[in-house]
Each structure stands twice: as structure tokens, then as C-alpha cells.
XYZ file of C-alpha atoms in Angstrom:
673
model
C 113.250 141.864 -170.248
C 114.658 140.434 -173.380
C 114.799 136.671 -173.653
C 112.711 135.917 -170.527
C 109.689 133.703 -171.272
C 106.343 135.349 -170.715
C 107.432 138.981 -171.168
C 105.655 141.348 -173.536
C 108.741 141.926 -175.653
C 109.682 139.469 -178.371
C 112.276 137.055 -176.868
C 115.594 136.643 -178.559
C 116.393 132.904 -178.440
C 120.106 133.563 -178.806
C 120.485 135.964 -175.891
C 118.972 136.990 -172.606
C 120.128 139.124 -169.736
C 121.584 136.675 -167.206
C 122.145 139.423 -164.659
C 118.364 139.738 -164.374
C 117.351 136.093 -164.546
C 120.118 134.831 -162.300
C 118.950 137.063 -159.428
C 116.223 134.537 -158.663
C 116.397 132.686 -155.378
C 117.102 128.928 -155.454
C 114.346 126.494 -156.334
C 114.686 124.771 -152.993
C 113.292 127.735 -151.070
C 110.059 127.430 -153.051
C 109.781 131.227 -152.834
C 110.157 132.334 -156.430
C 110.919 135.963 -157.206
C 108.580 137.278 -159.877
C 109.865 139.732 -162.535
C 107.723 142.799 -161.787
C 104.158 142.493 -160.580
C 101.855 141.509 -163.417
C 104.378 141.612 -166.238
C 104.321 137.892 -166.766
C 103.397 134.508 -165.339
C 105.186 133.344 -162.190
C 108.112 130.973 -162.207
C 106.769 127.613 -161.089
C 109.312 125.322 -159.451
C 108.626 121.690 -160.312
C 110.905 118.888 -159.076
C 112.071 116.728 -161.987
C 110.642 113.503 -160.583
C 107.128 114.538 -159.710
C 105.311 116.541 -157.048
C 107.261 117.613 -154.008
C 106.559 116.020 -150.670
C 105.135 117.822 -147.703
C 108.209 117.352 -145.592
C 109.300 120.008 -143.155
C 112.144 121.103 -145.381
C 109.759 121.966 -148.199
C 111.503 120.064 -150.969
C 111.382 116.585 -152.458
C 114.387 114.383 -151.637
C 116.318 113.613 -154.791
C 116.592 109.863 -155.384
C 118.558 108.013 -156.804
C 121.188 110.676 -156.183
C 120.501 110.106 -152.477
C 121.603 107.073 -150.508
C 118.186 105.503 -149.985
C 114.744 105.938 -151.593
C 112.508 108.281 -149.574
C 109.429 106.883 -147.920
C 105.689 107.523 -148.134
C 104.731 110.398 -150.435
C 107.943 110.668 -152.429
C 107.974 108.290 -155.428
C 110.876 105.868 -155.839
C 112.369 106.061 -159.322
C 113.355 102.417 -159.162
C 109.794 101.179 -158.613
C 107.957 100.075 -161.704
C 104.625 101.688 -160.933
C 105.856 105.271 -161.053
C 106.031 107.234 -164.293
C 107.151 110.853 -163.814
C 104.624 113.324 -165.193
C 105.955 116.059 -167.468
C 106.126 119.463 -165.767
C 103.773 122.071 -167.136
C 106.500 124.702 -167.003
C 109.993 124.554 -165.621
C 112.361 127.515 -165.509
C 115.496 127.309 -167.658
C 118.777 125.878 -166.432
C 120.272 129.347 -166.317
C 117.532 130.713 -164.040
C 118.841 129.372 -160.755
C 122.167 129.448 -159.012
C 123.664 126.386 -157.365
C 123.919 127.103 -153.612
C 127.415 127.679 -152.298
C 126.614 126.397 -148.820
C 127.322 122.826 -147.826
C 124.537 120.291 -147.946
C 123.280 117.814 -145.356
C 121.020 115.887 -147.689
C 121.593 112.654 -149.552
C 122.664 114.358 -152.768
C 125.547 116.130 -151.051
C 127.738 113.120 -151.621
C 128.194 113.839 -155.309
C 131.531 115.402 -154.513
C 131.171 118.287 -156.972
C 132.261 121.687 -155.730
C 129.252 123.929 -155.493
C 129.182 127.411 -156.969
C 127.344 129.772 -159.264
C 127.281 129.238 -163.013
C 129.329 131.541 -165.148
C 127.868 134.979 -165.607
C 126.334 135.259 -162.143
C 129.158 137.129 -160.471
C 126.979 140.198 -159.781
C 124.108 138.241 -158.301
C 123.197 138.917 -154.700
C 124.610 136.604 -152.069
C 122.246 134.187 -150.412
C 120.981 135.079 -146.951
C 123.037 133.116 -144.428
C 119.874 132.331 -142.451
C 118.610 130.047 -145.209
C 118.898 126.423 -143.982
C 121.305 124.053 -145.657
C 119.566 121.917 -148.226
C 120.478 119.258 -150.777
C 121.632 120.475 -154.156
C 119.122 119.956 -156.959
C 121.079 120.543 -160.128
C 118.663 119.057 -162.601
C 116.149 121.732 -163.566
C 114.639 120.631 -166.858
C 113.962 123.187 -169.544
C 110.794 123.467 -171.604
C 111.007 126.905 -173.182
C 110.975 125.758 -176.782
C 108.755 122.677 -176.764
C 105.830 121.140 -174.998
C 105.782 117.574 -173.731
C 109.011 115.799 -174.656
C 108.630 112.532 -176.537
C 111.392 110.201 -175.379
C 110.573 107.576 -177.997
C 110.657 104.932 -175.230
C 107.442 103.184 -174.230
C 106.482 102.366 -170.650
C 107.199 98.697 -171.315
C 110.620 99.529 -172.743
C 111.457 101.540 -169.651
C 110.843 98.421 -167.602
C 112.669 95.940 -169.839
C 115.272 97.014 -172.361
C 117.411 95.449 -175.066
C 120.767 96.081 -176.699
C 119.545 98.842 -178.989
C 117.754 100.661 -176.157
C 120.730 100.470 -173.807
C 123.060 101.769 -176.504
C 120.617 104.551 -177.416
C 120.097 105.724 -173.830
C 123.836 105.848 -173.157
C 124.555 107.709 -176.403
C 121.791 110.227 -175.716
C 123.058 110.781 -172.199
C 126.659 111.345 -173.239
C 125.605 113.645 -176.088
C 123.747 115.844 -173.597
C 126.650 115.671 -171.126
C 129.138 116.775 -173.797
C 126.945 119.678 -174.844
C 126.419 120.872 -171.258
C 130.160 120.580 -170.662
C 130.778 122.592 -173.812
C 128.649 125.556 -172.802
C 128.992 126.373 -169.130
C 128.188 123.470 -166.838
C 131.424 121.481 -166.970
C 131.530 120.618 -163.255
C 127.867 119.621 -162.994
C 127.260 118.358 -166.540
C 126.870 114.715 -165.498
C 124.192 115.350 -162.856
C 122.359 117.901 -165.014
C 122.332 115.540 -167.993
C 121.074 112.709 -165.783
C 118.272 114.837 -164.365
C 117.195 115.927 -167.824
C 117.048 112.371 -169.179
C 115.369 110.853 -166.116
C 112.659 113.467 -165.863
C 111.936 113.031 -169.573
C 111.732 109.246 -169.400
C 114.959 108.517 -171.288
C 116.038 105.380 -169.446
C 115.471 101.635 -169.525
C 115.581 98.452 -167.402
C 113.950 100.219 -164.450
C 112.617 96.920 -163.167
C 115.049 95.575 -160.607
C 116.122 92.000 -161.205
C 118.528 89.312 -160.086
C 120.959 88.064 -162.733
C 121.764 89.548 -166.115
C 120.277 92.809 -167.391
C 118.848 92.877 -170.951
C 121.115 94.678 -173.403
C 124.190 94.874 -171.153
C 127.169 92.717 -172.064
C 129.992 91.468 -169.850
C 132.889 93.862 -170.377
C 130.783 96.976 -170.999
C 132.286 100.087 -169.417
C 130.738 103.174 -167.840
C 132.297 106.523 -166.953
C 129.882 107.373 -164.151
C 127.559 105.556 -161.781
C 124.593 107.429 -163.160
C 125.129 105.739 -166.536
C 124.667 102.370 -164.838
C 121.519 103.679 -163.164
C 120.038 104.884 -166.465
C 120.270 101.389 -167.978
C 119.446 99.370 -164.854
C 122.798 97.730 -164.142
C 123.194 99.252 -160.671
C 120.454 101.543 -159.339
C 122.410 103.160 -156.514
C 124.451 106.206 -157.454
C 126.389 106.216 -154.173
C 125.830 102.962 -152.254
C 127.998 100.036 -153.303
C 125.332 97.363 -152.718
C 122.027 97.255 -154.576
C 119.252 94.812 -153.680
C 115.593 93.999 -154.121
C 113.026 93.610 -151.373
C 110.627 90.716 -150.909
C 107.889 92.537 -152.832
C 110.116 93.028 -155.864
C 111.513 89.513 -155.606
C 108.083 87.946 -155.229
C 109.561 85.288 -152.963
C 110.840 85.202 -149.372
C 110.356 88.205 -147.129
C 114.057 89.032 -147.163
C 116.271 91.167 -149.411
C 118.483 89.702 -152.124
C 121.596 91.395 -153.508
C 121.432 92.250 -157.206
C 124.748 94.056 -157.800
C 127.801 95.484 -156.085
C 130.357 98.093 -157.108
C 133.903 97.352 -156.000
C 135.916 100.559 -155.997
C 139.015 98.799 -154.683
C 139.580 101.328 -151.916
C 138.629 99.265 -148.861
C 140.888 96.952 -146.913
C 140.982 93.413 -148.234
C 139.341 94.081 -151.618
C 141.396 91.796 -153.851
C 142.401 92.572 -157.438
C 142.134 88.962 -158.591
C 140.110 88.912 -161.858
C 138.389 85.650 -160.855
C 137.471 86.408 -157.234
C 136.760 89.331 -154.957
C 136.844 90.042 -151.222
C 134.166 92.647 -150.604
C 133.681 94.769 -147.464
C 130.192 95.404 -146.129
C 128.578 98.827 -145.871
C 128.155 101.112 -142.871
C 130.223 101.684 -139.766
C 132.126 104.607 -141.242
C 133.282 107.449 -139.031
C 130.545 109.984 -138.218
C 130.919 113.745 -137.850
C 132.640 113.173 -134.497
C 135.097 110.800 -136.205
C 133.688 107.863 -134.272
C 133.479 104.575 -136.187
C 131.102 101.770 -135.212
C 130.473 98.097 -135.887
C 128.719 97.309 -139.140
C 125.186 96.005 -138.757
C 123.552 93.057 -140.499
C 120.951 95.152 -142.288
C 120.153 96.569 -145.724
C 122.923 95.664 -148.204
C 124.837 93.528 -145.728
C 121.743 91.487 -144.982
C 121.018 91.175 -148.707
C 124.503 89.749 -149.360
C 124.073 87.302 -146.478
C 120.726 86.110 -147.818
C 122.165 85.791 -151.351
C 124.926 83.608 -149.901
C 122.278 81.239 -148.515
C 120.076 81.340 -151.587
C 122.979 81.053 -154.049
C 121.778 83.655 -156.564
C 124.260 85.336 -158.894
C 125.301 88.912 -158.095
C 126.394 91.381 -160.771
C 129.882 92.717 -160.031
C 131.104 96.066 -161.319
C 134.791 96.826 -160.866
C 135.942 100.402 -160.435
C 139.286 101.518 -161.866
C 141.061 104.860 -162.079
C 140.420 106.719 -165.336
C 143.862 107.163 -166.977
C 142.608 110.305 -168.734
C 141.343 111.967 -165.529
C 142.978 112.709 -162.182
C 139.759 112.127 -160.252
C 137.553 110.113 -162.598
C 136.565 106.457 -162.395
C 135.762 103.851 -165.011
C 133.358 101.043 -164.105
C 133.704 97.631 -165.766
C 130.827 95.172 -165.703
C 132.617 91.928 -164.854
C 129.630 89.575 -165.039
C 127.916 87.357 -162.446
C 129.610 86.203 -159.262
C 128.508 83.763 -156.559
C 129.018 84.530 -152.868
C 131.007 81.616 -151.442
C 131.514 82.666 -147.811
C 131.203 85.525 -145.323
C 132.837 86.435 -142.006
C 133.422 89.290 -139.586
C 136.823 90.803 -138.862
C 138.243 93.850 -137.159
C 138.982 96.778 -139.436
C 141.634 99.480 -138.997
C 139.238 101.370 -136.748
C 138.970 98.376 -134.419
C 135.294 97.892 -135.271
C 133.675 94.790 -136.748
C 133.437 94.692 -140.534
C 131.536 92.187 -142.684
C 133.567 90.472 -145.391
C 132.222 88.514 -148.353
C 134.113 86.373 -150.825
C 132.670 86.314 -154.327
C 133.803 83.946 -157.080
C 133.252 84.628 -160.763
C 130.883 82.207 -162.450
C 132.548 80.169 -165.245
C 131.877 80.498 -168.976
C 131.886 84.303 -169.137
C 134.142 86.322 -171.468
C 137.071 88.149 -169.848
C 136.390 91.704 -168.730
C 138.339 92.864 -165.695
C 140.861 90.192 -166.666
C 141.693 92.182 -169.815
C 142.386 95.265 -167.709
C 144.833 93.385 -165.513
C 146.542 91.755 -168.527
C 146.955 95.080 -170.356
C 148.425 96.646 -167.237
C 151.041 93.883 -167.085
C 151.870 94.315 -170.783
C 152.352 98.047 -170.373
C 154.545 97.603 -167.317
C 156.568 94.849 -168.966
C 155.610 92.379 -166.238
C 154.418 89.761 -168.723
C 155.055 89.465 -172.490
C 152.232 89.927 -174.993
C 151.414 86.536 -176.460
C 151.877 86.463 -180.250
C 153.821 89.747 -180.408
C 155.518 90.218 -183.812
C 156.577 93.871 -183.621
C 156.486 96.183 -180.591
C 155.914 99.218 -182.859
C 154.976 98.868 -186.512
C 155.056 102.669 -186.944
C 158.845 102.727 -186.379
C 158.460 105.791 -184.193
C 156.248 107.818 -186.534
C 153.533 107.921 -183.868
C 154.128 109.224 -180.356
C 152.612 106.013 -178.982
C 153.777 102.572 -180.177
C 151.409 100.352 -182.142
C 151.976 96.630 -181.530
C 151.623 93.980 -184.226
C 150.184 90.753 -182.806
C 149.161 87.390 -184.215
C 148.026 84.710 -181.780
C 145.771 83.017 -184.367
C 148.072 81.494 -187.014
C 151.619 81.671 -188.413
C 151.248 84.737 -190.644
C 154.078 87.157 -189.881
C 152.358 90.405 -190.814
C 150.271 92.325 -193.357
C 151.419 93.247 -196.862
C 154.166 95.860 -197.073
C 153.244 99.541 -196.840
C 154.919 102.764 -195.744
C 153.584 104.179 -192.493
C 152.567 107.850 -192.637
C 150.471 109.817 -190.153
C 148.509 112.116 -192.476
C 147.469 112.654 -196.098
C 149.861 112.400 -199.031
C 149.062 114.391 -202.182
C 150.427 113.860 -205.658
C 152.561 116.630 -207.133
C 149.792 117.567 -209.561
C 147.207 117.836 -206.807
C 145.797 121.305 -206.268
C 143.090 122.273 -203.825
C 140.346 124.234 -205.508
C 138.964 125.924 -202.413
C 139.436 129.471 -201.246
C 142.851 130.476 -199.898
C 143.034 130.872 -196.131
C 145.531 132.396 -193.719
C 144.193 131.002 -190.433
C 143.065 132.834 -187.320
C 144.800 135.645 -185.458
C 144.515 134.306 -181.888
C 147.351 134.571 -179.399
C 147.546 131.694 -176.980
C 144.531 129.418 -177.422
C 141.313 129.893 -179.377
C 138.386 130.567 -177.039
C 134.718 129.636 -177.568
C 132.511 132.616 -178.325
C 135.405 134.720 -179.639
C 133.979 135.841 -182.970
C 137.220 137.659 -183.758
C 138.686 134.184 -184.323
C 137.980 133.044 -187.874
C 138.224 129.366 -186.860
C 135.634 129.841 -184.099
C 133.316 131.710 -186.499
C 133.494 128.854 -189.019
C 132.590 126.407 -186.239
C 129.434 128.366 -185.372
C 130.900 130.241 -182.392
C 131.869 127.120 -180.397
C 134.922 124.957 -180.050
C 133.916 121.711 -181.774
C 135.937 119.705 -179.261
C 135.702 119.096 -175.532
C 138.937 119.108 -173.521
C 140.857 119.135 -176.792
C 140.229 115.405 -177.419
C 136.483 114.791 -177.751
C 134.052 115.691 -180.536
C 130.924 117.306 -179.098
C 128.642 116.835 -182.115
C 128.812 115.689 -185.696
C 128.494 118.609 -188.086
C 128.720 119.230 -191.849
C 132.372 120.241 -191.428
C 134.779 120.856 -188.549
C 137.388 123.585 -188.961
C 140.693 123.160 -187.139
C 143.494 125.681 -186.695
C 146.446 125.220 -189.028
C 150.171 126.002 -189.255
C 149.706 129.707 -189.987
C 147.425 130.191 -186.978
C 149.521 131.921 -184.265
C 147.757 130.030 -181.441
C 150.052 127.659 -179.577
C 150.423 123.938 -180.185
C 148.170 123.013 -177.265
C 145.212 125.002 -178.661
C 142.057 122.977 -178.051
C 141.099 123.430 -181.705
C 144.077 121.299 -182.782
C 143.077 117.669 -182.302
C 143.509 115.408 -185.324
C 146.976 116.833 -186.026
C 148.305 115.823 -182.596
C 148.478 112.084 -183.320
C 147.250 108.991 -181.524
C 145.825 109.385 -178.030
C 145.554 105.666 -177.201
C 147.872 102.671 -177.211
C 146.830 100.631 -180.258
C 147.336 97.060 -181.412
C 147.060 95.661 -184.948
C 146.021 92.027 -184.535
C 145.092 89.029 -186.669
C 141.374 88.232 -186.562
C 139.759 84.858 -187.084
C 137.998 85.582 -190.403
C 138.515 89.246 -191.340
C 142.251 89.516 -191.868
C 144.006 92.114 -189.708
C 142.093 94.358 -187.336
C 142.659 97.225 -184.925
C 141.945 97.560 -181.206
C 143.052 99.665 -178.252
C 144.752 98.697 -175.011
C 143.130 101.728 -173.375
C 139.448 102.451 -172.657
C 137.987 104.959 -175.115
C 135.227 107.336 -174.064
C 132.401 108.218 -176.466
C 133.370 111.096 -178.754
C 137.131 110.628 -178.297
C 139.427 111.116 -181.289
C 140.982 107.836 -182.440
C 142.940 108.576 -185.631
C 142.598 110.064 -189.086
C 142.520 108.113 -192.333
C 146.018 108.609 -193.738
C 146.955 107.699 -197.294
C 147.323 108.980 -200.846
C 144.632 111.303 -202.181
C 143.456 109.897 -205.527
C 140.907 110.619 -208.213
C 138.700 107.965 -209.766
C 140.417 108.065 -213.097
C 143.761 107.426 -211.458
C 142.419 104.393 -209.591
C 140.858 102.930 -212.744
C 144.087 103.385 -214.718
C 146.010 101.380 -212.122
C 143.533 98.505 -212.659
C 144.516 96.928 -209.381
C 142.340 95.737 -206.558
C 142.621 98.246 -203.735
C 140.945 97.129 -200.516
C 142.177 100.193 -198.649
C 140.149 102.958 -200.321
C 138.106 105.410 -198.264
C 135.384 106.945 -200.455
C 133.205 109.776 -199.117
C 130.702 109.362 -201.963
C 129.484 106.000 -200.690
C 126.094 105.653 -199.025
C 126.365 105.173 -195.266
C 123.745 104.047 -192.779
C 122.279 107.106 -191.110
C 121.989 107.317 -187.331
C 121.376 109.949 -184.672
C 124.416 110.802 -182.548
C 124.090 114.480 -181.617
C 122.321 115.810 -178.534
C 118.612 116.647 -178.619
C 118.093 120.418 -178.276
C 114.974 120.021 -176.107
C 117.053 118.253 -173.449
C 119.452 121.180 -173.089
C 117.036 124.094 -173.538
C 117.973 124.978 -177.093
C 115.680 125.939 -179.914
C 115.108 122.855 -182.116
C 115.461 125.084 -185.169
C 119.129 125.592 -184.209
C 119.886 121.866 -184.271
C 123.208 121.053 -185.922
C 122.898 118.995 -189.085
C 124.633 115.617 -189.109
C 124.770 115.598 -192.914
C 128.314 116.164 -194.149
C 129.088 118.954 -196.594
C 132.213 118.316 -198.630
C 133.279 120.560 -201.518
C 133.855 117.436 -203.639
C 134.077 113.663 -203.118
C 137.304 112.514 -201.498
C 139.139 109.272 -202.311
C 142.021 108.142 -200.098
C 144.047 105.019 -200.827
C 146.016 103.495 -197.948
C 147.349 100.547 -199.947
C 150.944 101.779 -200.267
C 150.977 104.624 -197.743
C 148.789 104.634 -194.651
C 148.420 104.454 -190.892
C 146.489 102.342 -188.356
C 143.156 103.356 -189.907
C 143.835 101.023 -192.871
C 143.375 98.078 -190.484
C 139.922 99.047 -189.197
C 137.388 96.514 -190.432
C 133.804 97.091 -191.521
C 130.824 96.481 -189.236
C 127.108 96.965 -189.732
C 127.024 97.900 -186.013
C 130.188 100.014 -185.794
C 131.647 101.651 -182.705
C 133.539 104.328 -184.671
C 132.249 107.176 -186.867
C 134.016 109.441 -189.349
C 133.883 113.222 -189.544
C 135.309 115.517 -192.257
C 137.738 118.079 -190.848
C 139.312 121.008 -192.686
C 142.667 122.336 -191.630
C 145.205 124.389 -193.465
C 148.002 122.820 -195.476
C 150.475 124.919 -197.466
C 148.249 127.945 -197.101
C 145.138 126.201 -198.418
C 142.303 124.310 -196.675
C 142.632 120.527 -196.880
C 139.855 118.055 -196.050
C 140.880 115.234 -193.699
C 138.843 112.248 -192.487
C 138.913 111.848 -188.697
C 137.546 108.923 -186.672
C 135.814 109.295 -183.298
C 134.235 106.801 -180.885
C 130.464 106.417 -181.243
C 130.151 104.987 -177.735
C 132.383 103.882 -174.870
C 134.802 101.214 -176.101
C 136.433 98.845 -173.579
C 140.068 97.720 -173.945
C 140.713 94.958 -176.497
C 137.403 95.532 -178.305
C 137.884 95.679 -182.077
C 137.476 99.135 -183.630
C 135.143 99.138 -186.648
C 133.314 101.620 -188.859
C 130.738 101.462 -191.642
C 132.456 101.177 -195.046
C 129.262 102.230 -196.798
C 127.857 101.026 -200.119
C 128.743 102.409 -203.540
C 126.018 104.162 -205.490
C 124.051 101.692 -207.629
C 124.579 103.825 -210.738
C 128.345 103.471 -210.377
C 128.575 99.780 -209.517
C 129.727 97.701 -212.441
C 131.953 94.809 -213.530
C 132.555 93.636 -209.951
C 135.545 95.947 -209.448
C 136.737 96.527 -205.911
C 136.226 100.250 -206.283
C 132.543 99.847 -207.071
C 131.641 96.244 -206.336
C 130.291 94.644 -203.180
C 132.048 92.258 -200.831
C 130.629 89.689 -198.445
C 130.312 91.016 -194.879
C 131.696 88.925 -192.002
C 131.075 91.429 -189.208
C 128.753 89.043 -187.327
C 126.432 91.844 -186.202
C 122.736 91.115 -185.753
C 122.187 94.073 -188.088
C 124.499 92.656 -190.752
C 123.265 93.549 -194.222
C 125.350 90.796 -195.846
C 127.602 92.933 -198.049
C 129.402 96.253 -198.280
C 131.683 98.182 -200.609
């Protein structure tokens, strides 16, 4: 049995026979099917959060994906005293099928359509007599390594900070992107969450009233589980989170810590400074019979917080403009509950209502969303607008020019272009290429496609807009490739994906920001300009503040997924070190695009990635920018300019000299360039 752990044959880490492994019954039955007698050790099913309980169903309820923490023997992930032990052996993700039957348990509310992973079409159907059970889509894989070291101490899991929160969210989204890239697109979020939680990759597990360390007002999240991983809101389904008397260490009554307002209930206002929130419970049951809400659990916690006057974290839910069904959650800061009452809902039953008012002195968050919506719809004018589109139609989306700081009317003159401009004498020294031979769209795993082969057998992008991992070089399809224009391996050549704004900053000249939310990994723009050589720049003897230089030294950081979290051999980890055939210099002083306005930061939210695509029959290196993490609307876009090599720095020239850094980051190194 090639590729199955424990067999006598030498396993091939790049392949195994799914038709054999996938014929194993689900973990929830706790009746594993062994390969063949004594050929190998048995498959041991271990729940990701510790030992299973002795309940009648034979499985451990899955919290926090369920509505409420289980009692007695099952540990509560949100309690500080529990640290999940690492499983001694857990079967690989591909070893079990997701049940196709409906689920009665708490995790059935995830909303994902259940089905078998790809490649299991010949597997035997499940016996219909098997009882319906909650889906447990988080089997953690330990084929290639022993105990996983999360790098997060027990104390850091309880109380986090900005770096930890950022790290946990980046690690989660890196795993989610990789799982989406391979074969778990529909369940990637829950599988990634299970992998991180069971391996201790989370922080701020200690429930608390008030602010959460490391989370800023205005931060955005693309799933509830992200908020759970960093302690903003511990409930993945319930809209009200609270602490009990034991956790509060005070009165023997619950206190509300946070609420999620999805905006779908009657009376929930869209005022950015106040909110009318509906209580929980009373929904129609299986017989479509609604009932009065009861003053218990979350409703009681909100009532007690009204009397006590503690601040409640409010998270606003908005539709994701890039997804038909997705949500984006905006942390809108602390609110105070000012009053509560009971009124009849549409069903005729009593519903609790709570009015919350935003505490003063907090930066705008949800307010930005409402303002941007009005600008887009033309309901209100953008204050300080100079030009509605400085690209003059070159880009498919307009780029506004705004100054609400002083009287300056715009940046220095330049010609807007959307890609690289080469001099007539410029010749590319690389090997000639003719592109792939695909018809339609390039497909991952198709080794007949030369572009796929160069990218290691995978599409480097997810959904045609999102970089999965940094790599030495990304290869895109070019003009001579017969694949159609919507091929998912054509990303940087399709232009801007977000509505941008060039704006005047307080102390860093002109900057760039987006009116739209940007998800981690999303393509932002390429660095357009004139390709130069060093001799040419020195001959001009002019200060050029718009030079992108790949030979500079950049701060290193980890952005890619960790192979151990997705059951991949660590030896196959993709390098994040770039491999360019020669240094590249691009000047955007006279010709450029929006990238010329991105300022430097020692804590950037944008990264750059070299991308090769064909131009005039030859491969051309382009510089593409992608989001490091989720970026809320109206947040300035920045990247690391890097530092010139010490051996080249001389005479204070702009090309080689250093400039004072005004990024304001706590990690600011004082200079760059």
C-alpha cells in the first residue's frame, strides 16, 4: 500500500492511493477499518481538542464550533486551565470522508455543504443505519513530524499582543489558502481552524471585558473563527459572548463581553454611532413554531452589563463585495448599553431589544464603511477631492486624488502607465519562450502546461486574485498562451481589483489607500515605470525618489504556510527567497502608476513578489504587490523600501543613500533607502 504510514513498503510522500485510504469509515463511528490484519498499526482516531467524552453518541462535542461549551468531561477551549495535548498519531486529512448526511449537532450550523473530498468517487456509500452526527472536519496530520512547536507559550495563549495577533491571523490564512488550493475549498476555513487550535496556534484565550490586547479598532476579519483565534469573540455561531461569575471574579451573574451584529434582524440600525440589537433565542423550531425570548444566557448578560455599565465590544457584519455569500466583520470598538425593552417581533413573540451607544474618543471604523458607500453611490461628495480619476481612464477602476490636509493641488507631473516601459536598447537576456499550449484555462496538476510546470505543478493564485505563497518566482501566462483572458494564471496583467485613492498625508507627502477591504494575499498592483540600469541613473544625476531596486536588503519575515499544519513534508517547503536572473531597477518618476505613491513602513501591510510573464516573445520580470494581511478600507498601503547594500552606499545620493523614516511604527528602524 504505497504512501500509507506504517506499511512495509517505502512510502512515496508525493503520492498515495486514495481509493484505498478513502475507504475508511468516518472518525465519528470510532470503528476504524484496519488495512489488512497485522500489516501495520491501527488508525487511532483522536479528537483535536483532547480525549473524547463518554457520551452516548461516542464522540466529543466540537466546541467552539458548537453553540455552547459542553459540560463535565469535555474541556472548554475558552477556559484558561485547559491545554490540548498533542495526539500521538492522527490519520491524515485525506483518510476520512466528510459525511453526506445532515447533522443534528452543534457544528451543523457551519452552513457548508457536506460531501466527499475529491478523488473519493469510488468509495463505498455509508450505511444508512449510521446515526446522524456532527461533522468533525478538523483531523490534524502528523505523518511527517512529531510534536508540533507552535512557538507560542502558555502565557502568550492567555494574553497576546499586536505581534502575536498578527502572526496567528497570518498563519491561519496561509493554511486556509493552501487547503483551498489543493482540494478542500469548501471546508478550508474549518479545517485550518482545527489544525491551528489543536496545535496551540492561538492567543488571548482568557475571556475579558473591555479591549483585547493586540486588536485595534477598525481591524477586519473574514470569518468568525478568526475572531475566535485571537480572542475578540469566542463564539463561532452565537452573536453574544459573555463571561460567568467565576471568570469575572465578581458578582455571581454573567457579563457581556462582545456582540456580533450581522444586520439581518428587525430593528438593527446602521447608524455608525449607535446600534439597536435584538436578543438571542425564540427562533422557529423544527415545527416552525417561534417562542418568546427568555432572560437567560446572552440576554441576561446584556441586561446585567446594562446595570453594571461595562463596555461591550461590538463587531459589525457586512456583506463581502468579493463574495456572494461571504461576510466581513469590522471591530467597531467599545459600546455602552444605554437601555433595553421588550417588543413584539414579526412572529408575534416577545423579543428583547438593547440600545448600544459607541463610547467617545475611538477612531472611526464602521463609520468609514458607511462613508465610502456614500461616496461610491454619489450620495455625498468626497471631502478634498481634486480629481475623480488621475489615471484618465487607463485603469478599469478610477483612482481618486484627494487632499484634505493643505492647499497643494497634486503631485509632480508624470505620465500614467499600467505596466513596465523599456528603452529601445533594452534586450532581455533570458531564454526565449512561446508560452503554454492550454485551451481554455490552465489547470493545476496539468504537467502538459509549461506554465504549471514552472510553478511546481500548482496554480500560484487562488480564485485568480490571491497569491497562495511567496516563492522564488511566479510564472504567469502571456500573450502567446492560447488560454483565454480569464485564465486564473493571469492576475497582474488584469489591472486594479480595488477602488484606490491617492491622498495627501500629514508628514509623508502623498500616499495610497483603498476604499475597499483587501483580504490577505490579494493582488493590489504592479510597480509600473521605466526599466533602468545603474549607469543610466547615475548619468542623469538627478534625485529620483521613485526607484524600486530589487538588490536592496529587505527585512525577512515568514508569510507562507507551515507544512506540518497541512500534512506536507517539511523538506518540500517553498522557499521565500526570491530568485531573479539579475537585479531590476524601475523608475516611476516620469512614467508610473499608483504604486509610485505607496510609502515606506517598517511594519508594512504589503509585500512584493517577482512575476515573470511573456512580453514580445521573451520572459519579462515584473514586480507585483500583494496584501500581507487583511487591510480595512482607508488604511494606508505601505511596503518595505529596503536598505541599500553598505558597499554601494556613498556620497549621500538618493540611489544609494539613506533617508529619515517617518512611518511611526513601533518597529521603526529610523531610516531606509
